[in-house]
Short mmCIF file of C-alpha atoms in Angstrom, two decimals:
data_model
loop_
_atom_site.label_atom_id
_atom_site.label_comp_id
_atom_site.label_asym_id
_atom_site.label_seq_id
_atom_site.Cartn_x
_atom_site.Cartn_y
_atom_site.Cartn_z
CA MET A 870 7.48 34.66 24.78
CA ARG A 871 8.14 33.77 21.15
CA THR A 872 10.48 30.96 22.23
CA VAL A 873 7.79 29.51 24.51
CA LEU A 874 5.18 29.76 21.76
CA LEU A 875 7.48 28.04 19.26
CA THR A 876 8.11 25.23 21.74
CA PHE A 877 4.38 24.61 22.15
CA VAL A 878 3.90 24.61 18.37
CA VAL A 879 6.71 22.09 17.82
CA VAL A 880 5.50 19.78 20.59
CA GLY A 881 1.94 20.03 19.27
CA LEU A 882 3.01 19.09 15.76
CA ALA A 883 5.01 16.14 17.08
CA CYS A 884 2.08 14.85 19.11
CA PHE A 885 -0.29 15.35 16.18
CA ALA A 886 1.94 13.61 13.68
CA LEU A 887 3.08 10.65 15.76
CA PRO A 888 -0.05 8.45 15.63
CA GLY A 889 -0.22 8.67 11.86
CA VAL A 890 3.38 8.24 10.80
CA ALA A 891 5.33 6.42 13.49
CA ASP A 892 4.78 3.02 11.88
CA ALA A 893 6.52 4.18 8.69
CA GLN A 894 9.89 4.55 10.43
CA SER A 895 12.80 2.17 10.21
CA ALA A 896 15.98 2.81 12.17
CA ILE A 897 19.52 1.72 12.97
CA ALA A 898 20.43 1.74 16.67
CA GLY A 899 23.01 0.34 19.03
CA VAL A 900 25.80 0.94 21.53
CA VAL A 901 29.41 1.99 20.86
CA ARG A 902 32.19 0.83 23.24
CA ASP A 903 35.97 0.92 23.34
CA SER A 904 38.22 -2.15 23.46
CA SER A 905 37.89 -2.34 27.26
CA GLY A 906 34.11 -2.46 27.11
CA ALA A 907 33.54 1.11 28.35
CA VAL A 908 30.84 3.07 26.53
CA LEU A 909 31.89 5.90 24.21
CA PRO A 910 29.84 9.12 24.18
CA GLY A 911 30.21 11.67 21.40
CA VAL A 912 30.78 9.22 18.56
CA THR A 913 29.47 10.50 15.22
CA VAL A 914 27.37 7.85 13.48
CA GLU A 915 26.55 8.31 9.79
CA ALA A 916 24.12 6.08 7.89
CA SER A 917 24.48 6.44 4.12
CA SER A 918 22.48 4.87 1.30
CA PRO A 919 21.42 5.64 -2.28
CA VAL A 920 17.78 5.51 -1.12
CA LEU A 921 18.27 8.67 0.97
CA ILE A 922 17.77 11.87 -0.99
CA GLU A 923 20.18 13.65 1.40
CA LYS A 924 22.59 10.68 1.04
CA VAL A 925 23.66 10.62 4.72
CA ARG A 926 21.78 10.76 8.01
CA THR A 927 23.70 11.44 11.22
CA ALA A 928 23.39 10.77 14.95
CA VAL A 929 25.71 11.12 17.95
CA THR A 930 26.07 8.66 20.83
CA ASN A 931 24.84 9.86 24.22
CA ASP A 932 26.46 9.51 27.66
CA ALA A 933 25.55 5.82 27.70
CA GLY A 934 27.16 5.25 24.30
CA GLN A 935 23.77 4.72 22.69
CA TYR A 936 22.71 6.08 19.30
CA ARG A 937 19.65 5.86 17.07
CA VAL A 938 19.42 6.91 13.42
CA VAL A 939 15.69 7.20 12.67
CA ASP A 940 13.26 7.75 9.79
CA LEU A 941 15.17 5.56 7.34
CA ARG A 942 13.74 4.09 4.16
CA PRO A 943 14.13 0.40 3.31
CA GLY A 944 17.37 -0.24 1.46
CA THR A 945 21.05 -1.16 1.85
CA TYR A 946 23.10 1.02 4.20
CA THR A 947 26.69 1.68 5.20
CA VAL A 948 27.18 2.92 8.78
CA THR A 949 30.34 4.83 9.70
CA PHE A 950 31.54 5.47 13.29
CA THR A 951 34.11 8.24 13.89
CA LEU A 952 35.66 9.75 17.04
CA THR A 953 38.91 11.65 17.44
CA GLY A 954 41.64 9.36 18.78
CA PHE A 955 39.96 6.17 17.56
CA ASN A 956 39.99 4.17 14.35
CA THR A 957 37.07 4.78 11.99
CA ILE A 958 34.68 1.81 11.76
CA ARG A 959 32.63 1.13 8.62
CA ARG A 960 29.87 -1.46 8.69
CA GLU A 961 28.73 -2.22 5.13
CA GLY A 962 25.86 -4.10 3.52
CA ILE A 963 23.21 -3.55 6.18
CA VAL A 964 19.85 -4.42 4.61
CA LEU A 965 17.08 -2.49 6.33
CA GLU A 966 13.48 -3.63 5.95
CA ALA A 967 10.31 -1.63 6.50
CA ASP A 968 9.25 -0.97 10.12
CA PHE A 969 12.46 -2.53 11.45
CA THR A 970 15.18 -1.35 13.84
CA ALA A 971 18.53 -2.95 12.99
CA PRO A 972 20.79 -3.38 16.06
CA ILE A 973 24.39 -2.45 15.17
CA ASN A 974 26.85 -2.47 18.08
CA VAL A 975 30.58 -1.80 17.54
CA ASP A 976 33.84 -1.69 19.50
CA MET A 977 36.31 1.05 18.57
CA ARG A 978 40.06 0.85 19.15
CA VAL A 979 42.50 3.63 19.87
CA GLY A 980 44.20 4.93 16.73
CA SER A 981 44.18 7.74 14.20
CA ILE A 982 40.91 8.71 12.58
CA GLU A 983 42.51 8.13 9.16
CA GLU A 984 42.82 4.42 9.97
CA SER A 985 39.63 2.72 8.83
CA VAL A 986 38.33 -0.71 9.70
CA THR A 987 35.66 -2.09 7.34
CA VAL A 988 33.36 -4.76 8.74
CA THR A 989 31.07 -6.91 6.62
CA GLY A 990 28.66 -9.55 7.77
CA GLU A 991 25.10 -10.74 7.78
CA SER A 992 22.43 -8.09 8.22
CA PRO A 993 20.51 -8.25 11.52
CA ILE A 994 17.21 -10.09 11.19
CA VAL A 995 15.87 -9.74 14.75
CA ASP A 996 14.50 -6.43 16.01
CA VAL A 997 15.46 -6.53 19.69
CA GLN A 998 13.90 -3.12 20.40
CA SER A 999 10.33 -3.97 19.48
CA SER A 1000 7.75 -6.52 20.58
CA GLN A 1001 5.82 -6.28 17.31
CA ARG A 1002 5.28 -9.36 15.24
CA ARG A 1003 5.42 -8.30 11.65
CA GLU A 1004 6.33 -9.82 8.31
CA VAL A 1005 7.83 -7.90 5.39
CA VAL A 1006 6.83 -8.67 1.82
CA THR A 1007 9.86 -7.57 -0.19
CA GLN A 1008 9.94 -6.14 -3.68
CA GLN A 1009 11.25 -9.45 -5.01
CA GLN A 1010 8.30 -11.30 -3.50
CA LEU A 1011 5.84 -8.74 -4.85
CA GLU A 1012 7.25 -9.31 -8.32
CA THR A 1013 7.59 -13.09 -8.33
CA ILE A 1014 4.81 -14.68 -6.24
CA PRO A 1015 2.03 -15.74 -8.67
CA THR A 1016 -1.01 -13.97 -7.21
CA GLY A 1017 -3.42 -11.31 -8.41
CA ARG A 1018 -0.79 -8.62 -7.61
CA ASN A 1019 -2.98 -7.16 -4.90
CA PHE A 1020 -1.53 -6.06 -1.56
CA GLN A 1021 -4.39 -7.70 0.36
CA LEU A 1022 -3.79 -11.04 -1.31
CA MET A 1023 -0.08 -10.73 -0.51
CA ALA A 1024 -0.91 -9.96 3.13
CA GLY A 1025 -3.09 -13.08 3.18
CA MET A 1026 0.03 -15.18 2.57
CA VAL A 1027 1.50 -14.16 5.93
CA PRO A 1028 1.12 -16.97 8.52
CA ALA A 1029 -2.04 -16.63 10.67
CA VAL A 1030 -3.67 -14.06 8.33
CA THR A 1031 -6.86 -15.06 6.48
CA THR A 1032 -8.62 -13.13 3.74
CA GLY A 1033 -11.92 -14.86 3.06
CA VAL A 1034 -11.19 -15.09 -0.69
CA PHE A 1035 -9.17 -17.48 -2.80
CA ASP A 1036 -7.01 -16.26 -5.64
CA VAL A 1037 -6.55 -18.61 -8.58
CA GLY A 1038 -4.21 -17.22 -11.21
CA GLY A 1039 -5.22 -13.62 -10.52
CA SER A 1040 -8.97 -14.27 -10.17
CA SER A 1041 -9.19 -11.95 -7.13
CA ALA A 1042 -7.05 -9.12 -8.48
CA MET A 1043 -10.04 -6.75 -8.33
CA TRP A 1044 -10.78 -7.53 -4.67
CA THR A 1045 -10.44 -4.45 -2.44
CA GLY A 1046 -12.99 -4.57 0.36
CA GLY A 1047 -12.88 -7.93 2.09
CA SER A 1048 -11.49 -9.09 5.39
CA LEU A 1049 -7.94 -9.36 6.70
CA LEU A 1050 -8.26 -11.32 9.92
CA VAL A 1051 -5.79 -12.64 12.48
CA HIS A 1052 -6.13 -14.34 15.88
CA GLY A 1053 -9.91 -13.89 15.97
CA SER A 1054 -9.92 -10.20 15.06
CA LEU A 1055 -12.91 -8.52 13.42
CA THR A 1056 -13.07 -7.10 9.92
CA VAL A 1057 -13.19 -3.57 11.33
CA ASP A 1058 -9.92 -4.18 13.23
CA SER A 1059 -7.72 -4.08 10.11
CA ARG A 1060 -6.11 -0.97 8.66
CA THR A 1061 -4.26 -0.09 5.46
CA LEU A 1062 -1.50 2.52 5.41
CA ILE A 1063 0.74 4.14 2.82
CA ASP A 1064 4.02 5.46 4.22
CA GLY A 1065 2.61 5.11 7.72
CA MET A 1066 -0.65 7.04 7.19
CA VAL A 1067 -4.13 5.46 7.06
CA VAL A 1068 -5.78 5.44 3.62
CA ASP A 1069 -8.90 3.35 4.34
CA ALA A 1070 -12.36 4.54 3.34
CA MET A 1071 -14.65 5.80 6.09
CA PHE A 1072 -17.67 3.59 5.46
CA GLY A 1073 -18.10 0.03 6.70
CA GLY A 1074 -16.35 0.79 9.95
CA GLY A 1075 -13.24 1.91 8.11
CA GLN A 1076 -12.07 -1.60 7.24
CA CYS A 1077 -12.38 -1.16 3.47
CA SER A 1078 -9.24 0.05 1.73
CA CYS A 1079 -11.32 0.28 -1.46
CA THR A 1080 -8.20 1.33 -3.35
CA TYR A 1081 -7.05 -0.36 -6.53
CA ASP A 1082 -3.40 -0.94 -5.80
CA ASN A 1083 -0.68 -0.25 -8.34
CA GLU A 1084 1.99 -2.74 -7.30
CA GLY A 1085 4.53 -0.84 -9.40
CA GLN A 1086 4.65 1.94 -6.82
CA THR A 1087 5.30 -0.32 -3.80
CA GLN A 1088 8.87 -0.96 -2.64
CA GLU A 1089 8.01 -3.12 0.34
CA MET A 1090 5.00 -4.02 2.42
CA SER A 1091 4.99 -4.56 6.18
CA VAL A 1092 2.23 -6.74 7.65
CA GLN A 1093 1.85 -6.44 11.43
CA VAL A 1094 -0.17 -9.20 13.07
CA SER A 1095 0.43 -8.74 16.81
CA GLY A 1096 2.33 -6.78 19.44
CA GLY A 1097 1.34 -3.41 18.06
CA SER A 1098 2.63 -0.25 19.69
CA ALA A 1099 0.54 2.34 21.52
CA GLU A 1100 0.07 4.57 18.48
CA ASN A 1101 -1.87 1.83 16.65
CA GLN A 1102 -5.60 2.42 16.81
CA LEU A 1103 -6.63 -1.24 16.54
CA SER A 1104 -5.31 -4.72 17.26
CA GLY A 1105 -5.96 -6.42 13.93
CA VAL A 1106 -3.89 -6.72 10.76
CA LEU A 1107 -1.95 -3.55 9.92
CA VAL A 1108 -0.66 -3.32 6.33
CA ASN A 1109 1.87 -0.56 5.69
CA ARG A 1110 2.86 -0.07 2.06
CA ILE A 1111 6.18 1.74 1.54
CA PRO A 1112 6.11 3.61 -1.81
CA ARG A 1113 9.10 3.98 -4.08
CA SER A 1114 10.81 7.36 -4.23
CA GLY A 1115 13.09 7.47 -7.28
CA GLY A 1116 16.77 8.33 -6.95
CA ASN A 1117 19.74 10.14 -8.47
CA ARG A 1118 19.68 7.91 -11.53
CA PHE A 1119 16.81 7.00 -13.83
CA SER A 1120 15.44 3.48 -13.49
CA GLY A 1121 12.26 1.69 -14.37
CA ASP A 1122 10.66 -1.68 -14.89
CA GLY A 1123 7.60 -3.28 -16.43
CA VAL A 1124 5.30 -6.29 -16.10
CA VAL A 1125 2.97 -7.75 -18.72
CA LEU A 1126 0.61 -10.64 -17.91
CA PHE A 1127 -2.07 -12.26 -20.05
CA ALA A 1128 -4.42 -15.24 -19.96
CA ASN A 1129 -7.69 -16.23 -21.64
CA ASP A 1130 -10.18 -19.09 -21.75
CA GLY A 1131 -7.84 -21.10 -23.94
CA LEU A 1132 -5.47 -21.43 -20.99
CA GLN A 1133 -8.10 -22.74 -18.57
CA SER A 1134 -9.66 -26.17 -18.33
CA GLN A 1135 -13.26 -27.01 -17.39
CA ASN A 1136 -14.76 -29.44 -14.92
CA LEU A 1137 -18.35 -29.47 -16.24
CA ASP A 1138 -19.59 -33.05 -16.07
CA ASP A 1139 -22.91 -34.89 -16.30
CA ALA A 1140 -23.50 -34.62 -12.56
CA LEU A 1141 -23.33 -30.82 -12.73
CA ARG A 1142 -25.50 -30.73 -15.85
CA ALA A 1143 -28.10 -32.86 -14.06
CA ARG A 1144 -28.23 -30.20 -11.35
CA GLY A 1145 -28.95 -27.45 -13.89
CA LEU A 1146 -25.50 -26.03 -14.69
CA THR A 1147 -25.23 -25.58 -18.45
CA THR A 1148 -22.52 -22.93 -18.79
CA PRO A 1149 -19.96 -22.87 -15.94
CA ALA A 1150 -18.13 -19.86 -14.59
CA ARG A 1151 -14.75 -19.51 -16.27
CA LEU A 1152 -12.14 -17.02 -17.37
CA HIS A 1153 -12.80 -14.93 -20.46
CA LYS A 1154 -9.72 -12.66 -20.49
CA LEU A 1155 -7.16 -11.40 -17.99
CA TYR A 1156 -4.37 -8.93 -18.61
CA ASP A 1157 -2.09 -6.74 -16.50
CA VAL A 1158 0.25 -4.09 -17.92
CA ASN A 1159 2.34 -2.32 -15.25
CA TYR A 1160 5.21 0.10 -15.96
CA SER A 1161 7.24 2.41 -13.74
CA LEU A 1162 9.92 5.09 -14.03
CA GLY A 1163 11.78 7.07 -11.39
CA GLY A 1164 14.71 9.42 -11.22
CA PRO A 1165 15.97 12.90 -10.47
CA ILE A 1166 14.33 16.17 -11.43
CA ILE A 1167 17.11 17.98 -9.55
CA ARG A 1168 19.93 15.74 -8.30
CA ASP A 1169 20.11 15.44 -4.51
CA ARG A 1170 17.17 17.82 -4.21
CA LEU A 1171 14.04 16.63 -6.02
CA TRP A 1172 13.12 13.07 -7.08
CA PHE A 1173 10.07 11.61 -8.80
CA TYR A 1174 8.53 8.18 -9.21
CA PHE A 1175 5.66 7.46 -11.59
CA SER A 1176 3.86 4.21 -12.30
CA GLY A 1177 1.01 3.26 -14.59
CA ARG A 1178 -1.09 0.13 -14.43
CA ASN A 1179 -3.93 -1.05 -16.69
CA TRP A 1180 -5.44 -4.38 -15.77
CA ALA A 1181 -8.62 -6.34 -16.31
CA TYR A 1182 -10.30 -9.51 -15.17
CA ASN A 1183 -13.28 -10.55 -17.30
CA ASN A 1184 -15.05 -13.80 -16.55
CA TYR A 1185 -18.01 -15.73 -17.89
CA VAL A 1186 -20.85 -15.93 -15.36
CA ALA A 1187 -22.43 -19.34 -14.76
CA ASN A 1188 -25.82 -19.81 -16.46
CA ALA A 1189 -25.98 -16.12 -17.48
CA LEU A 1190 -26.79 -15.56 -21.16
CA TYR A 1191 -27.14 -12.67 -23.57
CA ALA A 1192 -30.24 -12.36 -25.75
CA ASP A 1193 -28.45 -14.18 -28.60
CA GLY A 1194 -27.76 -17.18 -26.35
CA SER A 1195 -24.02 -16.60 -25.82
CA GLN A 1196 -22.61 -16.68 -22.29
CA ALA A 1197 -22.62 -13.31 -20.50
CA ILE A 1198 -19.41 -11.68 -19.26
CA ASP A 1199 -18.72 -9.75 -16.06
CA ASP A 1200 -16.22 -7.23 -17.46
CA ASN A 1201 -13.85 -5.12 -15.32
CA ILE A 1202 -11.02 -2.74 -16.18
CA VAL A 1203 -8.94 -0.60 -13.83
CA LYS A 1204 -6.40 2.12 -14.54
CA ALA A 1205 -4.14 3.52 -11.81
CA TYR A 1206 -1.49 6.24 -12.12
CA PRO A 1207 0.36 7.21 -8.91
CA LEU A 1208 3.02 9.96 -8.89
CA ARG A 1209 5.31 10.62 -5.91
CA LEU A 1210 7.67 13.55 -5.43
CA SER A 1211 10.40 13.66 -2.77
CA SER A 1212 12.23 16.91 -2.00
CA GLN A 1213 15.09 17.78 0.34
CA LEU A 1214 14.21 21.42 1.02
CA THR A 1215 17.04 22.08 3.45
CA ARG A 1216 19.66 20.00 5.26
CA LYS A 1217 17.06 19.19 7.93
CA ASP A 1218 13.71 19.44 6.11
CA ARG A 1219 12.23 16.88 3.73
CA VAL A 1220 8.82 16.89 2.00
CA THR A 1221 7.08 14.06 0.11
CA VAL A 1222 3.90 14.34 -1.95
CA LEU A 1223 1.86 11.48 -3.43
CA PHE A 1224 -1.15 11.60 -5.75
CA ASP A 1225 -2.60 8.22 -6.69
CA TRP A 1226 -5.47 8.39 -9.20
CA ALA A 1227 -7.42 5.27 -10.11
CA ASN A 1228 -10.51 4.55 -12.19
CA LYS A 1229 -12.53 1.35 -12.33
CA ILE A 1230 -15.16 0.63 -14.97
CA ARG A 1231 -17.37 -2.42 -14.50
CA GLY A 1232 -19.76 -3.07 -17.32
CA HIS A 1233 -22.20 -5.51 -15.70
CA ARG A 1234 -22.18 -5.32 -11.92
CA GLY A 1235 -24.73 -7.62 -10.30
CA LEU A 1236 -24.80 -10.00 -13.26
CA ALA A 1237 -25.81 -13.51 -12.15
CA SER A 1238 -27.70 -16.57 -13.30
CA ASN A 1239 -30.94 -14.95 -12.09
CA VAL A 1240 -30.02 -11.40 -13.20
CA ARG A 1241 -30.04 -10.82 -16.96
CA PRO A 1242 -27.25 -8.70 -18.48
CA GLU A 1243 -29.66 -5.85 -19.29
CA ALA A 1244 -30.82 -5.87 -15.65
CA SER A 1245 -27.30 -5.46 -14.30
CA PHE A 1246 -25.86 -1.98 -13.86
CA THR A 1247 -22.71 -0.14 -14.83
CA GLN A 1248 -20.12 1.11 -12.35
CA ASP A 1249 -17.71 3.99 -12.94
CA GLN A 1250 -15.28 5.53 -10.45
CA PRO A 1251 -13.78 8.45 -12.40
CA ALA A 1252 -12.36 10.51 -9.53
CA GLN A 1253 -11.09 7.95 -7.01
CA HIS A 1254 -7.75 9.05 -5.58
CA ILE A 1255 -5.39 9.18 -2.62
CA ALA A 1256 -3.59 12.47 -1.97
CA GLN A 1257 -0.83 12.54 0.61
CA ALA A 1258 1.76 15.02 1.86
CA LYS A 1259 4.34 14.66 4.65
CA TRP A 1260 6.91 17.01 6.13
CA THR A 1261 9.82 15.71 8.19
CA SER A 1262 12.28 17.90 10.06
CA ALA A 1263 15.26 16.85 12.18
CA LEU A 1264 15.35 19.77 14.60
CA SER A 1265 18.24 18.21 16.54
CA ASP A 1266 19.92 14.88 17.22
CA LYS A 1267 17.21 14.18 19.79
CA LEU A 1268 14.07 15.65 18.19
CA LEU A 1269 12.41 14.61 14.92
CA VAL A 1270 9.16 16.30 13.91
CA GLU A 1271 6.76 14.85 11.34
CA ALA A 1272 3.43 16.19 10.13
CA GLY A 1273 1.31 14.56 7.44
CA TYR A 1274 -2.02 14.79 5.66
CA THR A 1275 -3.87 12.14 3.69
CA GLN A 1276 -7.08 12.40 1.68
CA SER A 1277 -8.76 9.23 0.45
CA TYR A 1278 -11.64 9.86 -1.94
CA LEU A 1279 -13.98 7.21 -3.29
CA GLY A 1280 -16.74 8.30 -5.65
CA THR A 1281 -18.85 5.81 -7.61
CA LYS A 1282 -21.41 6.41 -10.36
CA TYR A 1283 -23.95 3.69 -11.17
CA GLY A 1284 -26.10 3.57 -14.28
CA TYR A 1285 -28.45 1.49 -16.40
CA GLN A 1286 -27.34 -0.54 -19.38
CA PRO A 1287 -27.50 1.41 -22.68
CA GLU A 1288 -30.33 -0.77 -24.05
CA VAL A 1289 -32.62 -0.16 -21.06
CA ARG A 1290 -35.62 2.06 -21.85
CA ARG A 1291 -35.70 4.84 -19.27
CA ALA A 1292 -38.77 5.86 -17.31
CA THR A 1293 -40.79 8.77 -18.71
CA CYS A 1294 -43.37 8.82 -15.92
CA PHE A 1295 -42.54 9.16 -12.24
CA SER A 1296 -46.00 9.30 -10.66
CA ALA A 1297 -48.47 6.56 -9.78
CA PHE A 1298 -48.87 4.19 -12.72
CA VAL A 1299 -52.57 5.00 -13.22
CA ASN A 1300 -51.70 8.69 -13.58
CA CYS A 1301 -49.13 8.22 -16.34
CA ALA A 1302 -50.10 10.01 -19.57
CA PRO A 1303 -50.60 7.92 -22.72
CA GLY A 1304 -47.30 7.00 -24.28
CA THR A 1305 -45.37 7.30 -21.02
CA GLY A 1306 -44.45 4.71 -18.44
CA TYR A 1307 -41.75 3.21 -16.31
CA GLY A 1308 -39.78 1.88 -19.27
CA ASP A 1309 -37.92 -1.34 -18.58
CA ILE A 1310 -37.55 -0.60 -14.88
CA ALA A 1311 -39.34 -3.09 -12.63
CA HIS A 1312 -42.37 -1.47 -11.02
CA GLN A 1313 -45.32 -2.22 -8.82
CA ASP A 1314 -48.57 -0.21 -8.79
CA THR A 1315 -49.10 0.16 -5.06
CA ILE A 1316 -52.70 1.36 -5.57
CA LEU A 1317 -54.04 -1.43 -7.76
CA ASN A 1318 -51.32 -3.88 -6.74
CA ILE A 1319 -50.55 -4.58 -10.39
CA ALA A 1320 -46.99 -5.35 -11.47
#
């Protein structure tokens, strides 16, 4: 009875976990044959890489000579094939991208197992086991392409994907809630994932990621535009961000960017002045400081990866002025500090935990040419975070169980500008006691119809 109950529990967990995490998996798969072309069952296949906390992941070929090593992280792998009575085959330098199955087929020759044949060559670039159309934005591209360092802007560079915004030198770095569209899809058809689990906010149909991305924590990003599998909920753009995990040695990096109005030209001419534009929109100050560090807490057992990012984009608003006549500024600053822990609990069980805290402070939201600075409002998001945990267990060569949980919290506080006089009366205007009133807040007496 206990065995039957355990079977139901395991199958239930697998069914529950699959829709949320299947897209995070990369794999190496293929067929092993002998020199005559006959398939070889029972071949031990080992995929090793520094990106694996357990160092090596193993599979065995079935009766048809087929194997599949699953749940692999992006990185460079060496695959070893061993079988008693045959030479050992080593295939080195296999570069595995996110959400990709690399086909590796080998032919083994009769010989002693001590005899090793090392094969090097180009890494496979075509996934012959999937009909998905997806593009991978690599870590090198994330670091070098001159955009606002925002995963949505990077996804917008994939052919056929449109964003609805235009980034000029980082001008859209604060953008989090727009559209990622492809092949006529709707805004609500897009989804954002971290490590294969959805992290979008619930409002607006769920299309808003509303997360301020720390690019320092992202190893690669997979952008799926068509041919999605059955576990995908929607048919639009699917962005899967693969977070970094650390390793058995300490490593880190950093990025510092800066620009101000002295590095930007203007195109204000007489024609624009004649139409009423006196002070054009332009950059005030932009900076981005991003640093990361990862490494072992316990070698081969517990890794960490931490990243911090402080960035701002402050711009002058067209025809918006302070009381002293100087041009008003829409000021924004964001701080994001994700921490990820990866633990190999046992030979078969692995647990990862991520906590990504971010805070945005916007000093003058709503500021415009027809909205004075004191009439704009402040925005503060002190508790915004993503919390994520995932357990993976290889119960056998044929059964992998994954269960995960993600919490995405978005809390925003709005307030008046400090100089705004607050209301001291909250009843009908004619009933306000002497010396009280609505302060600077716009009001309308609905009884006497007096503003």
